[in-house]
mmCIF file of C-alpha atoms and ligand atoms in Angstrom:
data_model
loop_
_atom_site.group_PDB
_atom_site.id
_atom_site.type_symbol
_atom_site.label_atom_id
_atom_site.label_comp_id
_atom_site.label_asym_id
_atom_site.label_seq_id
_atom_site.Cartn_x
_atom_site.Cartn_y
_atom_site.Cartn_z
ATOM 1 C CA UNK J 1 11.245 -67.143 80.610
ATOM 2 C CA UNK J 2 13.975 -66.804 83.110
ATOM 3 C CA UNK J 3 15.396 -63.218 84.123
ATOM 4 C CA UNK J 4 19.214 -63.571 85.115
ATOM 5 C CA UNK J 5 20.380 -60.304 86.992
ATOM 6 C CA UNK J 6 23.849 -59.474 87.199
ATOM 7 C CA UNK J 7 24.991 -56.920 89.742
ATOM 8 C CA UNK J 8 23.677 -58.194 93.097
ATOM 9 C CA UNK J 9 23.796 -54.699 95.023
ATOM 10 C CA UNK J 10 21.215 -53.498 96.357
ATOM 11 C CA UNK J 11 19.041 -52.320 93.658
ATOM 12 C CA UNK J 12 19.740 -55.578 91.604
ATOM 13 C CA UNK J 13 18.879 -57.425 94.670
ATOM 14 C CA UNK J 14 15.403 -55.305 95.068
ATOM 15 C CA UNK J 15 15.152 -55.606 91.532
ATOM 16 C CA UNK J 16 15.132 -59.456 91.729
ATOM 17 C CA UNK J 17 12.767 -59.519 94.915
ATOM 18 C CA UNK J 18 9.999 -57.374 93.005
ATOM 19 C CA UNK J 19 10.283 -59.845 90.295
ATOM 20 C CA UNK J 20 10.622 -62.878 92.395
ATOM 21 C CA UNK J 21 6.940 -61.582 94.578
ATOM 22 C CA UNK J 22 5.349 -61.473 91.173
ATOM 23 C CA UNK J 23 6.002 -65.287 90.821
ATOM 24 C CA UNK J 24 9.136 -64.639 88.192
ATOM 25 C CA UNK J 25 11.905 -66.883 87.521
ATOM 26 C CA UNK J 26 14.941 -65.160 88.622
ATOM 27 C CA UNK J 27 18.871 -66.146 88.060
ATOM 28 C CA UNK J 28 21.120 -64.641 90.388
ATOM 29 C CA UNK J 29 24.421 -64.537 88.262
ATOM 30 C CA UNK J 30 27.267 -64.008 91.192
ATOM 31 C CA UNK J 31 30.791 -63.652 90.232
ATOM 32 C CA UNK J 32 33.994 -65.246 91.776
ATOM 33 C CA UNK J 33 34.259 -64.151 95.322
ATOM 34 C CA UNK J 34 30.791 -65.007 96.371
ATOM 35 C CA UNK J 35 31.429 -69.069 95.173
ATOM 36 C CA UNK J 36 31.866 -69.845 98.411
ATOM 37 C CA UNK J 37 29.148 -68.013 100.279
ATOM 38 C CA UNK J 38 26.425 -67.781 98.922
ATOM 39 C CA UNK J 39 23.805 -67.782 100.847
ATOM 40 C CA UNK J 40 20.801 -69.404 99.632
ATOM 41 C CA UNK J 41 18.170 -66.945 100.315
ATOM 42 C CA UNK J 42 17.685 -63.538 99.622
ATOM 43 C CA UNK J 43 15.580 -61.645 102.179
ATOM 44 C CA UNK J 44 13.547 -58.954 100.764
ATOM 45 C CA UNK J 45 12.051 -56.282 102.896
ATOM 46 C CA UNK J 46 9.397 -54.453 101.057
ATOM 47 C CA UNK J 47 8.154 -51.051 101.092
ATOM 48 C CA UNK J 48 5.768 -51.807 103.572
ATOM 49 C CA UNK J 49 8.720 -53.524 105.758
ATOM 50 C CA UNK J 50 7.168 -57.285 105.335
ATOM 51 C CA UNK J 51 10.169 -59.542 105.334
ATOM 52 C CA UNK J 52 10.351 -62.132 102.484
ATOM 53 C CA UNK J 53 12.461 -65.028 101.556
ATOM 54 C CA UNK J 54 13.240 -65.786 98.528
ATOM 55 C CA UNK J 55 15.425 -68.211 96.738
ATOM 56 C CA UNK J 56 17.106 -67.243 93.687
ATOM 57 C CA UNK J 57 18.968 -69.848 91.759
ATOM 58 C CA UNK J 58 23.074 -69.007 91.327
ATOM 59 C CA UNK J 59 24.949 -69.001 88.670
ATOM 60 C CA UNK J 60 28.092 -68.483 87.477
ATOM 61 C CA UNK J 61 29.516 -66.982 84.144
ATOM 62 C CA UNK J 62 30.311 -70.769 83.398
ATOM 63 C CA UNK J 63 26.522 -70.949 83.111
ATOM 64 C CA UNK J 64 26.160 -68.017 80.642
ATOM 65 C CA UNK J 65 24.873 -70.450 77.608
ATOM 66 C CA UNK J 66 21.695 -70.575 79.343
ATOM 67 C CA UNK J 67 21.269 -67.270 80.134
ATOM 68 C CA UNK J 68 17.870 -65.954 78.467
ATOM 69 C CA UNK J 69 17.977 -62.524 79.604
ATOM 70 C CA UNK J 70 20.361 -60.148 81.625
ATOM 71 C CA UNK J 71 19.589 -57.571 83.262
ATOM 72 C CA UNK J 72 22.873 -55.529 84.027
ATOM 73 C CA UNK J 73 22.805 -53.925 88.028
ATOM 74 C CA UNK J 74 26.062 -54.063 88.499
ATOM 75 C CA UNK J 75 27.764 -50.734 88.985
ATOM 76 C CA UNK J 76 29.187 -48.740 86.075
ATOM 77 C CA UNK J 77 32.803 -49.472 86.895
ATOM 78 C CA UNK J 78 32.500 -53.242 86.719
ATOM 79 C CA UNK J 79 30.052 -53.636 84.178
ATOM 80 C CA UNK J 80 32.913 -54.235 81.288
ATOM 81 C CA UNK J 81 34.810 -56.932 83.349
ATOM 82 C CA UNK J 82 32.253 -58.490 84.516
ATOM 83 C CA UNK J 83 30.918 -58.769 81.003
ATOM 84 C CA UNK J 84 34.012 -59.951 79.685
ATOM 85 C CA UNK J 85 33.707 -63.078 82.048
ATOM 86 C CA UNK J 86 30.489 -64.412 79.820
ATOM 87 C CA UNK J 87 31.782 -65.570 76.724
ATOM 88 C CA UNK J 88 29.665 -68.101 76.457
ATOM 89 C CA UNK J 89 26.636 -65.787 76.461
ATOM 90 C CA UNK J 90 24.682 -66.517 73.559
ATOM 91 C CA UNK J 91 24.075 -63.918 70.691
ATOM 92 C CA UNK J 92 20.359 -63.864 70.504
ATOM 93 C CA UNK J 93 20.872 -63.102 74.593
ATOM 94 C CA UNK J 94 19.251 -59.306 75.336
ATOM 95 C CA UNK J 95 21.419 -57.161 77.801
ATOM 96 C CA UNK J 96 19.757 -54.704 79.545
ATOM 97 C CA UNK J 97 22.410 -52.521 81.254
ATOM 98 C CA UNK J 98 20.966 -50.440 84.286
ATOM 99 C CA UNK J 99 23.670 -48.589 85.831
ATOM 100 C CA UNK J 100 24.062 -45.335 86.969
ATOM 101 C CA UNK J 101 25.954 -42.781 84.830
ATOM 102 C CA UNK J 102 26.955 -42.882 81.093
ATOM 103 C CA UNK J 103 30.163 -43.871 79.146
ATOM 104 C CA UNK J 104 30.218 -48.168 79.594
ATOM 105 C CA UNK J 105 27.455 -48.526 77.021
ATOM 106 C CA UNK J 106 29.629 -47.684 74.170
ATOM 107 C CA UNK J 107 31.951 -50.372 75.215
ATOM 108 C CA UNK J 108 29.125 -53.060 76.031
ATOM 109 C CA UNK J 109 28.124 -52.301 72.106
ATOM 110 C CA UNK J 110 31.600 -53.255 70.670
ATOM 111 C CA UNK J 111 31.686 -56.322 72.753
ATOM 112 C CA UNK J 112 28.694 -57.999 71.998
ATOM 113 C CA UNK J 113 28.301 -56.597 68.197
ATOM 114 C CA UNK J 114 25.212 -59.045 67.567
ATOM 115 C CA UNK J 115 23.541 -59.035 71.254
ATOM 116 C CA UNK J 116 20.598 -56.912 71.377
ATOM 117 C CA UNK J 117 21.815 -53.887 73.925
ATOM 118 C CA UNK J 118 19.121 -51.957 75.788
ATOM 119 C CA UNK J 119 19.825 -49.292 78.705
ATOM 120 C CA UNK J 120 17.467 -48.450 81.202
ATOM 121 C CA UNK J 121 17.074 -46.338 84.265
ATOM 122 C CA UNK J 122 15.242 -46.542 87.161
ATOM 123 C CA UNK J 123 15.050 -44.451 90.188
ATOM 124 C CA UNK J 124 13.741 -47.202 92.840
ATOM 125 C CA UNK J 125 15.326 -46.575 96.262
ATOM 126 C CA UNK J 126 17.546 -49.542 97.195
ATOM 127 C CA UNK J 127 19.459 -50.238 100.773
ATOM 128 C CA UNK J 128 21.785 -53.195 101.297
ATOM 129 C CA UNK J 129 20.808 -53.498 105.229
ATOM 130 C CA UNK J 130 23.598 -56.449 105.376
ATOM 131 C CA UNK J 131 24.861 -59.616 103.073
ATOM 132 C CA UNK J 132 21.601 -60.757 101.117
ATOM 133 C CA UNK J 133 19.487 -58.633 103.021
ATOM 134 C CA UNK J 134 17.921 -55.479 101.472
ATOM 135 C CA UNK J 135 15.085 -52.703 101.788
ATOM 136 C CA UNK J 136 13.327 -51.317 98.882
ATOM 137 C CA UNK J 137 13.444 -47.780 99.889
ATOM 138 C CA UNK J 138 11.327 -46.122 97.243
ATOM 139 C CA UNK J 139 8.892 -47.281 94.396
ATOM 140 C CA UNK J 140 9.968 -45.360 91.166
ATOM 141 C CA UNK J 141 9.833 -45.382 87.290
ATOM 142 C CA UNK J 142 11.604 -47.266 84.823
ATOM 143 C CA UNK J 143 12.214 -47.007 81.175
ATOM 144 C CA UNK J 144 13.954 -49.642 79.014
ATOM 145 C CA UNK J 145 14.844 -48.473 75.193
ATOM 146 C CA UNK J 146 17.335 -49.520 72.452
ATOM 147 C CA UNK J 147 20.530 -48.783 72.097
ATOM 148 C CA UNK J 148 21.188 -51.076 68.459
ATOM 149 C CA UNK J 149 19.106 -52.038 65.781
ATOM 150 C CA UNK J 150 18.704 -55.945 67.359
ATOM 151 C CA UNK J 151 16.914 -54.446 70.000
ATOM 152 C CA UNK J 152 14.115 -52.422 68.842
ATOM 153 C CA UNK J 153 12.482 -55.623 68.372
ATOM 154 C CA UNK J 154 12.418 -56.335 72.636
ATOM 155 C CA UNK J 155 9.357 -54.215 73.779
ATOM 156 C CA UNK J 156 7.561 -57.306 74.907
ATOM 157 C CA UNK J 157 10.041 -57.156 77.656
ATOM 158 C CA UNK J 158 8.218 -54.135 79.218
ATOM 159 C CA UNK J 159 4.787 -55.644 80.648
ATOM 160 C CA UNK J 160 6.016 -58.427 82.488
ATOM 161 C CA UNK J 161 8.317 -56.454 84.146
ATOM 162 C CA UNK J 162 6.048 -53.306 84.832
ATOM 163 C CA UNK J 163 3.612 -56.181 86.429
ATOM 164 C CA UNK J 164 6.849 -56.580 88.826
ATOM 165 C CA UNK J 165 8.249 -53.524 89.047
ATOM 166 C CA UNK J 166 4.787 -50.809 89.213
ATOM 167 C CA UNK J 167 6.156 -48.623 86.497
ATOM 168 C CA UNK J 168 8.321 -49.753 83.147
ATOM 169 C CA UNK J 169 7.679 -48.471 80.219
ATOM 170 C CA UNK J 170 9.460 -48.155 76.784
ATOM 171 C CA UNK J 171 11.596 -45.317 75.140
ATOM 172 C CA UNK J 172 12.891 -44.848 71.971
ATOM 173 C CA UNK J 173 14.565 -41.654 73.565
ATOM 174 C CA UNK J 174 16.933 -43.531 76.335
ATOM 175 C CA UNK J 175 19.944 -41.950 75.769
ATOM 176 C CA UNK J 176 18.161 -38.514 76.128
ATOM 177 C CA UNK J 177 16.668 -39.822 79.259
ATOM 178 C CA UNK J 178 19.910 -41.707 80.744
ATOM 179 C CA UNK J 179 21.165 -37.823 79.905
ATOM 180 C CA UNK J 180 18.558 -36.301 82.092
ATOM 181 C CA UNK J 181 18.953 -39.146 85.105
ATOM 182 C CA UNK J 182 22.560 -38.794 85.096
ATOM 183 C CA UNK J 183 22.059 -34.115 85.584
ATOM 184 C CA UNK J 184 20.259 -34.732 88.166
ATOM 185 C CA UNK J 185 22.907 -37.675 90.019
ATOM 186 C CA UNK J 186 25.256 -35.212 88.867
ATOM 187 C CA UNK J 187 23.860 -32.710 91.654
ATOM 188 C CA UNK J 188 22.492 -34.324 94.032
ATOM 189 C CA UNK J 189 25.044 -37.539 94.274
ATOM 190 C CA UNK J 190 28.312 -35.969 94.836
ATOM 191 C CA UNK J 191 26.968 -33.524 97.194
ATOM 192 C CA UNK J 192 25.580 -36.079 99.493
ATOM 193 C CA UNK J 193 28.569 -38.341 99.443
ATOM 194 C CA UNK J 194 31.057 -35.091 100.251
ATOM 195 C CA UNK J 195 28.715 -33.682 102.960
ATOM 196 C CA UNK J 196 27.399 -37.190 104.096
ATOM 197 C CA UNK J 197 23.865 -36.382 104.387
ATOM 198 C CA UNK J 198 20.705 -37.583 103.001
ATOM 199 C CA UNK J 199 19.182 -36.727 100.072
ATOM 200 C CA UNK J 200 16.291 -34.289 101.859
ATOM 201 C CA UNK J 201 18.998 -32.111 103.787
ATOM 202 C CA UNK J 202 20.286 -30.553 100.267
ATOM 203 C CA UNK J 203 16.889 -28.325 100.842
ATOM 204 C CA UNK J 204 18.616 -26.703 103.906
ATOM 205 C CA UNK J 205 19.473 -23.446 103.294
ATOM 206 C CA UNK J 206 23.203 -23.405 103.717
ATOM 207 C CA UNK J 207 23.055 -25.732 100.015
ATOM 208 C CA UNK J 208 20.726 -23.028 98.323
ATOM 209 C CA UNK J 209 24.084 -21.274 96.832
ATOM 210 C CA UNK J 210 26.158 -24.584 95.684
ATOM 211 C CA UNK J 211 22.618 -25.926 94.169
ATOM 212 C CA UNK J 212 21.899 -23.058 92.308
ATOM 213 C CA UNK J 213 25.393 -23.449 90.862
ATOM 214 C CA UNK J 214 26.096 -26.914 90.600
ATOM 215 C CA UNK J 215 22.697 -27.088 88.626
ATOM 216 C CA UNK J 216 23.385 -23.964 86.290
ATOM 217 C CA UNK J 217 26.302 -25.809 85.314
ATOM 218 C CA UNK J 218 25.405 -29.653 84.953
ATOM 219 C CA UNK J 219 22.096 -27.897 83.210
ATOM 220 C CA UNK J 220 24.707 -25.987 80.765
ATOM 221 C CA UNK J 221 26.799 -29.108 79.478
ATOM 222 C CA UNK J 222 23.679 -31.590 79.422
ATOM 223 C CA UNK J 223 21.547 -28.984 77.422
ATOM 224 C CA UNK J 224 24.124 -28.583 74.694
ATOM 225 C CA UNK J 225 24.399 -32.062 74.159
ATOM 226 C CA UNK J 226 20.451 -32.204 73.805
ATOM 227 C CA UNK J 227 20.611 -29.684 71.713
ATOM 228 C CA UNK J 228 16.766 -28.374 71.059
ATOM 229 C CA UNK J 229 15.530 -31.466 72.912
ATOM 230 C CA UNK J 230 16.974 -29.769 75.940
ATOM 231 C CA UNK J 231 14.924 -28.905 79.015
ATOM 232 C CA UNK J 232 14.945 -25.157 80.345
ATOM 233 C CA UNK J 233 17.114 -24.154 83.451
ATOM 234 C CA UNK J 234 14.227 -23.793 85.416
ATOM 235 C CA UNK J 235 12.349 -26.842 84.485
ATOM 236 C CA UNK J 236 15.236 -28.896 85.092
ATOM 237 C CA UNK J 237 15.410 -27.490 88.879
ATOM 238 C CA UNK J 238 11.914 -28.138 89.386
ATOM 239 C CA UNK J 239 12.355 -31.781 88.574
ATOM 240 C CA UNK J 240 15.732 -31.900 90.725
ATOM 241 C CA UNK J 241 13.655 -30.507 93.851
ATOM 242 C CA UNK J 242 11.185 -33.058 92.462
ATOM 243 C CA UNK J 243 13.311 -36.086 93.026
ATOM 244 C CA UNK J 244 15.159 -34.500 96.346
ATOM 245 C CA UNK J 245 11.876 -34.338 97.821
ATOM 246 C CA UNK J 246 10.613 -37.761 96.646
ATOM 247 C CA UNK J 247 13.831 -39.331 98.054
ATOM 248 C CA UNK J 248 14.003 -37.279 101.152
ATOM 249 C CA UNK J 249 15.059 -40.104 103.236
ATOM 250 C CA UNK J 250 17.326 -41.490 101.285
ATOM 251 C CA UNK J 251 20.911 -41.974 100.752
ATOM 252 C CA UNK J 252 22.283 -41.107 97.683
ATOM 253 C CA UNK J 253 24.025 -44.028 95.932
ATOM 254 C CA UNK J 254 26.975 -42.289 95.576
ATOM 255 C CA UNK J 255 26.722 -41.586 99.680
ATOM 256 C CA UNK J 256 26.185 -45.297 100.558
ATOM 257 C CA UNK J 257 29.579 -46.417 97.970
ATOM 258 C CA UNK J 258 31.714 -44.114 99.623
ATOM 259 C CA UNK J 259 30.193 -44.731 102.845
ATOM 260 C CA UNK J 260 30.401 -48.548 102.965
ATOM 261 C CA UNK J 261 34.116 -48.261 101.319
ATOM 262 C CA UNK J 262 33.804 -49.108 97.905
ATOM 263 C CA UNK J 263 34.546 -47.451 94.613
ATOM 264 C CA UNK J 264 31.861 -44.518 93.179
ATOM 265 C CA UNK J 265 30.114 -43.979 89.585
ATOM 266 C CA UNK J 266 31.820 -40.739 90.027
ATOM 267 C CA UNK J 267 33.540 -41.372 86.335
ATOM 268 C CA UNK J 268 30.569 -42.015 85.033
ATOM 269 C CA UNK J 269 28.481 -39.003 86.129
ATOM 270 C CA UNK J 270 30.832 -36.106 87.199
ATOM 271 C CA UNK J 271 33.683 -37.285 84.756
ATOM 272 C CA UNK J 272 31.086 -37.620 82.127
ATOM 273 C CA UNK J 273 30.098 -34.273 82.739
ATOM 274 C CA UNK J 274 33.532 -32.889 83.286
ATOM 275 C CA UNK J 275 34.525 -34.400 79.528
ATOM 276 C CA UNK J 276 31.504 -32.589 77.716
ATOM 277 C CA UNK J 277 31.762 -29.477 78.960
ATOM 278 C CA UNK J 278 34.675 -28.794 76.543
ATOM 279 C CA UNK J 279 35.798 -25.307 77.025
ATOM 280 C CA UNK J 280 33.082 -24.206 79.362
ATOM 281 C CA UNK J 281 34.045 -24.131 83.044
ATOM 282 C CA UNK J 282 32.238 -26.032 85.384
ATOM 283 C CA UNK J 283 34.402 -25.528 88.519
ATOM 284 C CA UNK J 284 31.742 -26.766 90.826
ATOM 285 C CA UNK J 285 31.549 -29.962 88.912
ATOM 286 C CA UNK J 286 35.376 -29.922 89.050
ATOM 287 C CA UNK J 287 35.504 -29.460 92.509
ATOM 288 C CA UNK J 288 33.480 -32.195 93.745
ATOM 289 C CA UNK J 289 34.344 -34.694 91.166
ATOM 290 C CA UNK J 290 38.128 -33.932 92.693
ATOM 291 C CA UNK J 291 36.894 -34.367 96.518
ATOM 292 C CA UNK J 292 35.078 -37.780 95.835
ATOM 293 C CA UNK J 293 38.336 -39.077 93.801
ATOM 294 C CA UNK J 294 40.143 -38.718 97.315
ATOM 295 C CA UNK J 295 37.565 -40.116 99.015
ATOM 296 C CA UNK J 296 37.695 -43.195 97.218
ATOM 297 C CA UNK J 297 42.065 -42.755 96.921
ATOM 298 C CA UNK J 298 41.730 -43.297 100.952
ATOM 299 C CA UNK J 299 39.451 -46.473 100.528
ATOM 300 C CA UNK J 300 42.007 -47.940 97.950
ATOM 301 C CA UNK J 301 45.171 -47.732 100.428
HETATM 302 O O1 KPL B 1 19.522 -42.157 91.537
HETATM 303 C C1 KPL B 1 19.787 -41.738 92.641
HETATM 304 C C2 KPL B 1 21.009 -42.278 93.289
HETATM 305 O O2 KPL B 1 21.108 -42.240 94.503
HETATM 306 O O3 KPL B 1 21.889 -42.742 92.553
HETATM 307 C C3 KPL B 1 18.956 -40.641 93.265
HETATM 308 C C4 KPL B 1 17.874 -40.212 92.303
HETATM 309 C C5 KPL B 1 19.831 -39.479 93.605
HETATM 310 C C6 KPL B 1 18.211 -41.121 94.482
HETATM 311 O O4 KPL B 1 19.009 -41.298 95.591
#
């Protein structure tokens, strides 16, 4: 079986080295602007900071007939056009979409009716350190589940891709789980991208009062859409300082968009909370979700 990954960022590109060291097959499906420089090789720079080369063979959405199965890195905002570019992709073809943020998968689902459609998160730490050259940052957990009927018949995705990735495991609770992924991006992602600072320095004290806040409120809007599957206030802060400690180091994704000039998921986390909260202000949300707009305004111009 050959993997094709879409989306080559830098978690799709970390994504594709774990699977490549595990003696994978890996597709690298590129789109338009890299046909003319590609570069052959990806180098991989592990955990441990070994370098690795690996070559990846490239496709392009030409090539979609012989796609086996996609696996969808590419960030929320492109994920429908660059979907839209694989007609040819065949119907028995599994997509697995692992972006950040909620809102695209809706759309994925009405355009490939008879595809099976998974989502999946993962919190691996990913840097792009330049062109088809990234760092895995941080090991982390991923979960793959269903999102239509076709699919519930793809679990025997999961091993070979824990045996790659150290942690995969399947959910028949994924939406609940993208849910609880995107509260906590919903704190800690705009935050870092306003006040350009790594993950770790939310835990200084002059962030105690906006976390507190920021939390009470993402907490509010996720928990009524969970309903009695919700978690409690304080269990969802405990697992935020959870992952802010676990990804001290890092830079938020949102941090590293806006910081290497590119577009955010800020629809698809803020705005996603910002359109469920309904009649219940959430003017922390509001504010941020506001302040990264401009930020990315200024990198359109
Ligand atoms: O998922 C992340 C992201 O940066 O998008 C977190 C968990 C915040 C780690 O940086």
């Amino acid at each position: 079986m050959e993997w094709t990954i879409l989306g080559a960022g830098a978690l799709g590109c970390v994504m594709t080295g774990l699977l490549r060291q595990q003696g994978e097959s890996v597709a690298l499906m590129l789109s338009e602007r890299h046909r003319g420089h590609f570069h052959p090789h990806l180098e991989f720079i592990d955990i441990t900071g070994q370098r690795q080369l690996f070559h990846s063979r490239p496709i392009f959405a030409e090539h979609a007939n012989t796609v086996q199965c996609l696996l969808v890195f590419t960030k929320a905002y492109h994920v429908i056009d660059a979907l839209k570019e694989l007609t040819l992709l065949p119907s028995a073809t599994p997509i697995i979409l692992l972006h950040n943020g909620m809102g695209v998968a809706e759309q994925v689902l009405a355009l490939f009716p008879n595809n099976p459609i998974l989502a999946g998160i993962s919190s691996h730490g990913a840097m792009k350190e330049r062109d088809w050259q990234v760092r895995h940052t941080g090991k982390g957990d991923t979960w793959l589940g269903p999102l239509n009927e076709a699919a519930k018949a793809y679990q025997h995705l999961v091993p070979p891709l824990a045996a790659a990735w150290g942690h995969c495991e399947w959910s028949n609770e994924i939406i609940l789980q993208q849910q609880q992924k995107l509260a906590i991006n919903a704190v800690i992602n705009p935050l870092t991208a306003c006040h350009n600072i790594t993950n770790g320095q939310l835990l200084e004290s002059r962030f105690t009062e906006v976390l507190a806040q920021l939390s009470e409120e993402v907490h509010g809007v996720i928990s009524r859409l969970q309903g009695n599957k919700a978690e409690t206030l304080s269990e969802f802060r405990r697992r935020l300082h959870k992952v802010i400690e676990l990804t001290a180091c890092n830079y938020s994704s949102m941090h590293q968009d806006i910081a290497q000039g590119r577009s955010s998921e800020n629809d698809y986390i803020s705005g996603y909370i910002l359109q469920h909260a309904h009649q219940h202000p959430v003017p922390v949300c509001q504010q941020l979700y506001q302040e990264i707009k401009k930020r990315e305004q200024v990198i359109e111009r």
